[in-house]
Amino acid sequence: MTTTFVIEAMAAANAQLRWKRREQEEVQDSDSTSDYSDDDVLVRGRSEPETRPILSVQRTGGGHVDHFDIVERVEMGQMASMFFNKVGVNMFYICMVVYLYGDLAIYAAAVPISLMEVQLYDYCGIFTVMLGPFVFFDAQKTKYLQILTSLMRWIAFTMMIILALIRIGKGRGEGHPRMAQISGVPNLFGVCVYSFMCQHSLPSLVTPISDKRRVGTLVVCDYVLILGFYGLLSFTAIFCFDSSLLHDMYTLNFTDNCDVLDIPALRYFLGLFPVFTISTNFPIIAVTLRNNWKTLFHRDGGTYPWVVDRIIFPLITLVPPIIVAFCTHNLESLVGITGAYAGTGIQYVIPALLVYYGRRHLVPMLGTDEVNKHRSPFRHTFWVWFVVVWATFCLMFVTANIILEDTKK
């Protein structure tokens, strides 16, 4: 649902950008050809969109301009700046910053855990020294690196599913899961949000698609494929391994059990798989977090001193997640908390508010007759508030469970 909200908001943002450019062109043309004064033109340019649609100026050569064609990549931060007020924009960036901090903390903890299994030492220190300096620079031209990382993910996922199925098929599965365990639902919510988090990447994924008429079908197929992989991975895991012995880092179940995989080279591959994939993503996410910090504190016309820009921002990006990684290696809690709090904002609340305010912004410009061809099937306002209420309820549920668990301890 929220994925369709983001796509609709992207179309609305593209329409607003076209409208603003056309308005600027009209003001320039009027300034050079009409008898109006400069002040009259500026007043007209500002007031007309609030009083009548401008469909008449959006037509060129007698043809109808497709206002909602997604041809420009408009990131979620830019959409927030277009549709939200100042408080809303700041809240958006705070949510992104918290989520990215959680991401980095998970990555910084996951790599050392994997390295421990292959008998390396000073793991967090090595990770910090090797990848930390990338935060002080920019990560660009990572296309082939990301392709290689994706290929490794497919290979590793397929290997783990097949190996678990083989063991279960031979009757050596150790898992005897219960039908349900209510106490695990709150953490399951956070993990699921984190696992299906892609809303912030949709602008980069959808915009390059040439034929966007089937973009909704493509998104549905993508989610079904992901769900299928997660389902296979999860169900083979719970029947293959004793649940009390399952590692938070699932790949480690194949490295410390020769009964599952007795080929040393493949065991090392699965053991180091998180190291390879996470190490390529850590600098990219760190640079993204650093840039979000800069945007959050940015003031129009102002620049940062060199020390603040090149030293302070990278340090406040790198130091907190590394400290968390040194303090805890509990990946289950890190993923659950990151997904349940910051992840909920990005996956549920922000898309719902973007599509709500995006619709409101378009009415004064295009009127009510223009229909967004990328509008969500859940177009009624009820669904927007349903998502917000659902996210709030889940957060309250997760928070209450965390408090109760801490009280028991």
Short mmCIF file of C-alpha atoms in Angstrom, two decimals:
data_model
loop_
_atom_site.label_atom_id
_atom_site.label_comp_id
_atom_site.label_asym_id
_atom_site.label_seq_id
_atom_site.Cartn_x
_atom_site.Cartn_y
_atom_site.Cartn_z
CA MET A 1 0.00 0.00 0.00
CA THR A 2 2.63 2.55 1.05
CA THR A 3 4.72 1.70 -2.01
CA THR A 4 1.84 2.86 -4.23
CA PHE A 5 1.59 5.98 -2.05
CA VAL A 6 5.23 6.84 -2.76
CA ILE A 7 4.80 6.31 -6.52
CA GLU A 8 1.72 8.55 -6.54
CA ALA A 9 3.61 11.21 -4.57
CA MET A 10 6.48 11.00 -7.09
CA ALA A 11 4.03 11.67 -9.93
CA ALA A 12 2.55 14.58 -7.99
CA ALA A 13 6.02 16.01 -7.39
CA ASN A 14 6.84 15.76 -11.11
CA ALA A 15 3.59 17.56 -11.93
CA GLN A 16 4.40 20.34 -9.48
CA LEU A 17 7.90 20.76 -10.88
CA ARG A 18 6.47 21.08 -14.41
CA TRP A 19 3.93 23.59 -13.21
CA LYS A 20 6.55 25.75 -11.49
CA ARG A 21 8.81 25.75 -14.54
CA ARG A 22 5.91 26.68 -16.80
CA GLU A 23 4.89 29.44 -14.41
CA GLN A 24 8.44 30.84 -14.44
CA GLU A 25 8.48 30.79 -18.24
CA GLU A 26 5.16 32.65 -18.34
CA VAL A 27 6.41 35.27 -15.92
CA GLN A 28 9.54 35.79 -18.04
CA ASP A 29 7.48 36.01 -21.25
CA SER A 30 5.05 38.44 -19.68
CA ASP A 31 7.90 40.53 -18.33
CA SER A 32 9.36 40.95 -21.83
CA THR A 33 6.21 41.28 -23.96
CA SER A 34 3.39 42.75 -21.86
CA ASP A 35 2.73 46.25 -20.54
CA TYR A 36 2.50 45.04 -16.96
CA SER A 37 5.05 46.18 -14.44
CA ASP A 38 7.40 43.77 -12.75
CA ASP A 39 5.37 43.95 -9.56
CA ASP A 40 2.14 43.14 -11.42
CA VAL A 41 3.72 40.07 -13.00
CA LEU A 42 5.07 38.79 -9.70
CA VAL A 43 1.73 39.27 -7.96
CA ARG A 44 -0.11 37.55 -10.80
CA GLY A 45 2.33 34.65 -10.80
CA ARG A 46 1.80 34.08 -7.11
CA SER A 47 -1.94 34.57 -6.85
CA GLU A 48 -3.35 32.82 -9.89
CA PRO A 49 -2.50 29.25 -8.80
CA GLU A 50 -4.52 29.80 -5.64
CA THR A 51 -7.65 30.93 -7.51
CA ARG A 52 -7.88 28.84 -10.68
CA PRO A 53 -6.28 25.82 -12.38
CA ILE A 54 -3.68 26.49 -15.02
CA LEU A 55 -4.65 23.75 -17.44
CA SER A 56 -4.85 26.37 -20.19
CA VAL A 57 -1.14 27.08 -19.98
CA GLN A 58 -0.12 23.45 -19.76
CA ARG A 59 -1.13 22.65 -23.35
CA THR A 60 1.35 23.02 -26.14
CA GLY A 61 0.75 22.60 -29.85
CA GLY A 62 -2.88 21.69 -29.24
CA GLY A 63 -1.91 18.45 -27.47
CA HIS A 64 -2.43 17.48 -23.87
CA VAL A 65 0.64 17.48 -21.64
CA ASP A 66 0.94 14.49 -19.31
CA HIS A 67 1.42 16.27 -16.01
CA PHE A 68 2.02 13.10 -14.04
CA ASP A 69 4.66 11.42 -16.18
CA ILE A 70 7.55 10.41 -13.87
CA VAL A 71 10.62 11.57 -15.78
CA GLU A 72 12.57 13.31 -13.03
CA ARG A 73 13.96 11.53 -10.02
CA VAL A 74 12.49 13.23 -6.98
CA GLU A 75 13.88 11.78 -3.76
CA MET A 76 11.78 11.52 -0.63
CA GLY A 77 13.68 14.41 0.96
CA GLN A 78 12.83 16.65 -1.97
CA MET A 79 9.18 15.57 -1.86
CA ALA A 80 9.14 16.36 1.86
CA SER A 81 10.48 19.85 1.10
CA MET A 82 7.78 20.35 -1.55
CA PHE A 83 4.79 19.08 0.43
CA PHE A 84 5.63 19.52 4.13
CA ASN A 85 6.16 22.64 6.22
CA LYS A 86 9.45 23.34 7.99
CA VAL A 87 8.59 21.20 11.02
CA GLY A 88 7.56 18.31 8.80
CA VAL A 89 10.78 18.51 6.78
CA ASN A 90 12.90 18.47 9.95
CA MET A 91 10.94 15.51 11.32
CA PHE A 92 11.50 13.66 8.04
CA TYR A 93 15.26 14.13 8.18
CA ILE A 94 15.40 13.20 11.86
CA CYS A 95 13.58 9.96 11.05
CA MET A 96 16.00 9.25 8.21
CA VAL A 97 19.00 10.01 10.41
CA VAL A 98 17.81 7.65 13.16
CA TYR A 99 17.12 4.89 10.64
CA LEU A 100 20.52 5.27 8.99
CA TYR A 101 22.23 5.27 12.40
CA GLY A 102 20.47 1.99 13.15
CA ASP A 103 21.57 0.62 9.78
CA LEU A 104 25.18 1.49 10.42
CA ALA A 105 25.09 0.05 13.94
CA ILE A 106 23.69 -3.24 12.59
CA TYR A 107 26.36 -3.38 9.90
CA ALA A 108 29.15 -2.46 12.29
CA ALA A 109 28.07 -5.28 14.62
CA ALA A 110 27.33 -7.89 11.95
CA VAL A 111 30.73 -7.81 10.24
CA PRO A 112 32.77 -8.44 13.45
CA ILE A 113 30.44 -11.30 14.42
CA SER A 114 31.12 -12.96 11.07
CA LEU A 115 34.84 -12.36 11.35
CA MET A 116 34.93 -13.99 14.78
CA GLU A 117 33.74 -17.22 13.20
CA VAL A 118 36.71 -17.27 10.85
CA GLN A 119 39.10 -16.56 13.74
CA LEU A 120 40.15 -12.96 13.16
CA TYR A 121 40.88 -10.57 16.02
CA ASP A 122 40.17 -6.93 17.02
CA TYR A 123 37.14 -7.12 14.79
CA CYS A 124 35.38 -3.83 15.52
CA GLY A 125 38.68 -1.98 15.44
CA ILE A 126 39.63 -3.50 12.08
CA PHE A 127 36.18 -2.71 10.69
CA THR A 128 36.38 0.91 11.85
CA VAL A 129 39.89 1.48 10.48
CA MET A 130 39.12 -0.12 7.12
CA LEU A 131 35.70 1.41 6.36
CA GLY A 132 35.49 4.44 8.63
CA PRO A 133 37.64 6.74 6.42
CA PHE A 134 35.13 6.43 3.57
CA VAL A 135 32.76 8.64 5.56
CA PHE A 136 35.13 11.58 5.04
CA PHE A 137 34.81 11.30 1.25
CA ASP A 138 32.08 10.59 -1.32
CA ALA A 139 30.93 7.19 -2.61
CA GLN A 140 30.36 7.35 -6.36
CA LYS A 141 30.39 5.05 -9.37
CA THR A 142 29.49 1.91 -7.41
CA LYS A 143 27.45 0.30 -10.20
CA TYR A 144 29.64 -2.75 -10.77
CA LEU A 145 30.30 -3.16 -7.07
CA GLN A 146 26.56 -3.28 -6.42
CA ILE A 147 26.03 -5.77 -9.26
CA LEU A 148 28.68 -8.06 -7.75
CA THR A 149 27.11 -7.69 -4.31
CA SER A 150 23.65 -8.59 -5.67
CA LEU A 151 25.05 -11.64 -7.42
CA MET A 152 26.69 -12.81 -4.19
CA ARG A 153 23.38 -12.39 -2.35
CA TRP A 154 21.53 -14.57 -4.85
CA ILE A 155 24.21 -17.27 -4.64
CA ALA A 156 24.30 -17.23 -0.83
CA PHE A 157 20.50 -17.26 -0.43
CA THR A 158 20.12 -20.12 -2.89
CA MET A 159 22.90 -22.12 -1.21
CA MET A 160 21.39 -21.78 2.26
CA ILE A 161 17.91 -22.77 1.09
CA ILE A 162 19.16 -25.81 -0.84
CA LEU A 163 21.49 -26.98 1.95
CA ALA A 164 18.70 -26.75 4.53
CA LEU A 165 16.28 -28.60 2.25
CA ILE A 166 18.83 -31.38 1.69
CA ARG A 167 19.31 -31.84 5.43
CA ILE A 168 15.56 -31.86 6.07
CA GLY A 169 15.05 -34.30 3.19
CA LYS A 170 17.56 -36.69 4.74
CA GLY A 171 15.58 -36.68 7.99
CA ARG A 172 18.29 -34.87 9.98
CA GLY A 173 16.34 -31.69 10.66
CA GLU A 174 16.55 -30.62 14.31
CA GLY A 175 13.82 -28.00 14.35
CA HIS A 176 10.49 -28.62 16.07
CA PRO A 177 8.85 -25.19 16.11
CA ARG A 178 5.69 -24.38 18.02
CA MET A 179 2.59 -23.31 16.11
CA ALA A 180 2.84 -19.75 17.45
CA GLN A 181 4.79 -17.71 19.98
CA ILE A 182 3.02 -14.46 20.85
CA SER A 183 6.01 -13.05 22.71
CA GLY A 184 7.96 -12.85 19.46
CA VAL A 185 5.37 -10.77 17.58
CA PRO A 186 6.67 -7.30 18.60
CA ASN A 187 10.18 -8.06 17.43
CA LEU A 188 8.76 -9.77 14.32
CA PHE A 189 7.04 -6.50 13.44
CA GLY A 190 10.33 -4.57 13.56
CA VAL A 191 12.20 -7.23 11.59
CA CYS A 192 9.51 -7.36 8.90
CA VAL A 193 9.54 -3.58 8.51
CA TYR A 194 13.32 -3.62 8.23
CA SER A 195 13.27 -6.52 5.76
CA PHE A 196 10.80 -4.91 3.36
CA MET A 197 12.20 -1.40 3.65
CA CYS A 198 12.54 -0.01 0.14
CA GLN A 199 10.31 3.08 0.10
CA HIS A 200 13.24 5.49 0.35
CA SER A 201 14.85 3.84 -2.70
CA LEU A 202 11.78 3.86 -4.96
CA PRO A 203 12.63 7.14 -6.76
CA SER A 204 15.93 5.66 -7.96
CA LEU A 205 14.24 2.40 -8.95
CA VAL A 206 11.09 3.65 -10.66
CA THR A 207 12.31 6.77 -12.51
CA PRO A 208 14.62 4.96 -15.01
CA ILE A 209 11.84 2.56 -16.10
CA SER A 210 10.84 3.56 -19.63
CA ASP A 211 7.31 2.12 -19.68
CA LYS A 212 5.72 2.97 -16.36
CA ARG A 213 2.25 1.74 -17.24
CA ARG A 214 3.07 -1.61 -15.64
CA VAL A 215 5.11 -0.26 -12.73
CA GLY A 216 2.44 -1.37 -10.25
CA THR A 217 2.57 -4.94 -11.59
CA LEU A 218 6.36 -4.92 -11.44
CA VAL A 219 6.30 -3.79 -7.81
CA VAL A 220 3.79 -6.52 -6.87
CA CYS A 221 5.88 -9.20 -8.60
CA ASP A 222 8.98 -7.92 -6.84
CA TYR A 223 7.32 -8.14 -3.43
CA VAL A 224 6.01 -11.64 -4.18
CA LEU A 225 9.52 -12.77 -5.18
CA ILE A 226 11.03 -11.29 -2.01
CA LEU A 227 8.31 -12.85 0.14
CA GLY A 228 8.96 -16.20 -1.52
CA PHE A 229 12.68 -16.04 -0.76
CA TYR A 230 12.12 -14.93 2.84
CA GLY A 231 9.50 -17.63 3.31
CA LEU A 232 11.78 -20.38 1.97
CA LEU A 233 14.72 -19.13 3.99
CA SER A 234 12.72 -18.85 7.21
CA PHE A 235 10.79 -22.11 7.04
CA THR A 236 13.80 -24.18 6.00
CA ALA A 237 15.74 -22.61 8.87
CA ILE A 238 13.21 -23.37 11.61
CA PHE A 239 12.87 -27.01 10.53
CA CYS A 240 16.56 -27.56 9.82
CA PHE A 241 18.07 -26.14 13.03
CA ASP A 242 17.20 -26.27 16.70
CA SER A 243 15.59 -22.89 17.43
CA SER A 244 17.53 -22.52 20.68
CA LEU A 245 20.81 -22.81 18.77
CA LEU A 246 20.00 -20.52 15.84
CA HIS A 247 22.45 -17.64 15.41
CA ASP A 248 21.21 -14.09 14.91
CA MET A 249 23.44 -14.06 11.84
CA TYR A 250 21.86 -16.97 9.97
CA THR A 251 24.88 -17.67 7.75
CA LEU A 252 26.84 -18.71 10.83
CA ASN A 253 24.67 -21.81 11.24
CA PHE A 254 26.41 -23.21 8.16
CA THR A 255 29.95 -22.37 9.23
CA ASP A 256 30.04 -24.05 12.65
CA ASN A 257 28.23 -27.26 11.68
CA CYS A 258 30.06 -29.68 9.39
CA ASP A 259 26.99 -31.87 9.34
CA VAL A 260 25.22 -29.21 7.25
CA LEU A 261 28.13 -28.16 5.03
CA ASP A 262 31.42 -30.04 5.01
CA ILE A 263 33.14 -28.23 2.13
CA PRO A 264 35.61 -25.73 3.69
CA ALA A 265 35.60 -23.30 0.74
CA LEU A 266 31.80 -22.99 0.78
CA ARG A 267 31.72 -22.67 4.53
CA TYR A 268 34.17 -19.78 4.36
CA PHE A 269 32.13 -18.19 1.58
CA LEU A 270 28.93 -18.23 3.64
CA GLY A 271 30.81 -17.15 6.75
CA LEU A 272 32.34 -14.15 5.00
CA PHE A 273 29.29 -13.37 2.85
CA PRO A 274 27.97 -10.70 5.28
CA VAL A 275 31.45 -9.17 5.41
CA PHE A 276 31.59 -8.71 1.64
CA THR A 277 28.05 -7.41 1.15
CA ILE A 278 27.84 -5.21 4.23
CA SER A 279 31.29 -3.73 3.67
CA THR A 280 30.20 -2.45 0.26
CA ASN A 281 27.02 -0.90 1.67
CA PHE A 282 28.49 0.64 4.82
CA PRO A 283 30.35 3.53 3.09
CA ILE A 284 27.33 4.32 0.88
CA ILE A 285 24.92 4.47 3.81
CA ALA A 286 27.44 6.41 5.90
CA VAL A 287 27.83 9.05 3.18
CA THR A 288 24.04 9.21 2.85
CA LEU A 289 23.70 9.77 6.60
CA ARG A 290 26.40 12.45 6.56
CA ASN A 291 24.63 14.28 3.73
CA ASN A 292 21.32 14.07 5.58
CA TRP A 293 22.94 15.69 8.60
CA LYS A 294 24.19 18.50 6.37
CA THR A 295 20.76 18.98 4.83
CA LEU A 296 19.05 18.99 8.23
CA PHE A 297 21.20 21.87 9.49
CA HIS A 298 21.50 23.66 6.15
CA ARG A 299 20.49 27.31 5.95
CA ASP A 300 19.86 29.06 2.65
CA GLY A 301 22.88 30.97 1.43
CA GLY A 302 25.13 29.59 4.15
CA THR A 303 28.18 27.34 3.91
CA TYR A 304 29.91 25.26 6.54
CA PRO A 305 33.46 25.93 7.72
CA TRP A 306 35.96 23.37 6.43
CA VAL A 307 36.40 21.75 9.86
CA VAL A 308 32.65 21.31 10.31
CA ASP A 309 32.10 20.08 6.75
CA ARG A 310 35.04 17.68 6.47
CA ILE A 311 35.62 16.62 10.09
CA ILE A 312 32.65 17.21 12.40
CA PHE A 313 29.89 15.81 10.19
CA PRO A 314 31.84 12.62 9.31
CA LEU A 315 32.67 12.06 12.97
CA ILE A 316 29.08 12.44 14.22
CA THR A 317 28.15 10.00 11.48
CA LEU A 318 30.75 7.35 12.28
CA VAL A 319 31.25 7.44 16.05
CA PRO A 320 27.72 6.61 17.43
CA PRO A 321 27.15 3.38 15.45
CA ILE A 322 30.67 2.18 16.20
CA ILE A 323 30.11 2.76 19.93
CA VAL A 324 26.87 0.77 19.72
CA ALA A 325 28.69 -2.04 17.89
CA PHE A 326 31.33 -2.18 20.65
CA CYS A 327 28.63 -2.27 23.34
CA THR A 328 26.32 -4.92 21.90
CA HIS A 329 26.30 -7.68 19.30
CA ASN A 330 22.60 -8.46 19.74
CA LEU A 331 21.55 -8.17 16.10
CA GLU A 332 17.99 -9.29 16.80
CA SER A 333 17.38 -6.34 19.10
CA LEU A 334 19.18 -3.86 16.85
CA VAL A 335 17.17 -4.90 13.80
CA GLY A 336 13.90 -5.00 15.74
CA ILE A 337 14.31 -1.58 17.33
CA THR A 338 15.57 0.09 14.14
CA GLY A 339 12.74 -1.35 12.09
CA ALA A 340 10.03 -0.77 14.69
CA TYR A 341 10.78 2.90 15.29
CA ALA A 342 12.65 4.70 12.50
CA GLY A 343 11.63 2.06 9.95
CA THR A 344 7.95 2.54 10.72
CA GLY A 345 8.25 6.24 10.01
CA ILE A 346 9.90 5.68 6.63
CA GLN A 347 7.75 2.75 5.55
CA TYR A 348 4.35 3.86 6.83
CA VAL A 349 3.97 7.39 8.18
CA ILE A 350 6.07 9.39 5.69
CA PRO A 351 4.58 7.80 2.51
CA ALA A 352 1.06 8.28 3.86
CA LEU A 353 1.64 11.96 4.65
CA LEU A 354 3.47 12.57 1.37
CA VAL A 355 0.55 11.30 -0.72
CA TYR A 356 -1.98 13.16 1.44
CA TYR A 357 -0.30 16.55 1.20
CA GLY A 358 0.77 15.91 -2.41
CA ARG A 359 -2.89 15.56 -3.39
CA ARG A 360 -3.75 18.77 -1.55
CA HIS A 361 -0.96 20.69 -3.29
CA LEU A 362 -2.16 19.70 -6.76
CA VAL A 363 -5.77 20.84 -6.47
CA PRO A 364 -5.04 24.61 -6.67
CA MET A 365 -2.71 24.05 -9.64
CA LEU A 366 -4.48 21.48 -11.80
CA GLY A 367 -8.00 21.44 -10.44
CA THR A 368 -10.01 18.34 -9.64
CA ASP A 369 -10.52 17.19 -13.25
CA GLU A 370 -6.93 16.06 -13.79
CA VAL A 371 -6.39 12.45 -12.68
CA ASN A 372 -3.01 11.17 -11.55
CA LYS A 373 -2.44 8.09 -13.72
CA HIS A 374 -0.10 6.73 -11.03
CA ARG A 375 -2.57 7.21 -8.21
CA SER A 376 -2.72 4.45 -5.64
CA PRO A 377 -5.54 1.88 -5.74
CA PHE A 378 -6.02 2.90 -2.10
CA ARG A 379 -7.01 6.40 -3.17
CA HIS A 380 -9.54 7.16 -0.44
CA THR A 381 -8.27 9.30 2.43
CA PHE A 382 -9.42 6.57 4.82
CA TRP A 383 -6.41 4.44 3.80
CA VAL A 384 -3.98 7.25 4.58
CA TRP A 385 -5.21 7.57 8.13
CA PHE A 386 -5.54 3.80 8.48
CA VAL A 387 -1.81 3.49 7.79
CA VAL A 388 -0.99 6.22 10.33
CA VAL A 389 -3.21 4.66 13.01
CA TRP A 390 -1.83 1.18 12.28
CA ALA A 391 1.77 2.44 12.59
CA THR A 392 0.96 4.21 15.86
CA PHE A 393 -0.73 1.12 17.30
CA CYS A 394 2.23 -1.09 16.36
CA LEU A 395 4.71 1.32 17.92
CA MET A 396 2.74 1.39 21.15
CA PHE A 397 2.60 -2.41 21.15
CA VAL A 398 6.35 -2.76 20.59
CA THR A 399 7.20 -0.14 23.22
CA ALA A 400 4.97 -1.78 25.82
CA ASN A 401 6.59 -5.15 25.13
CA ILE A 402 10.11 -3.69 25.52
CA ILE A 403 9.16 -2.09 28.84
CA LEU A 404 7.61 -5.31 30.12
CA GLU A 405 10.66 -7.35 29.08
CA ASP A 406 12.99 -4.94 30.87
CA THR A 407 10.80 -5.07 33.97
CA LYS A 408 11.04 -8.88 34.05
CA LYS A 409 14.84 -8.68 33.89
#
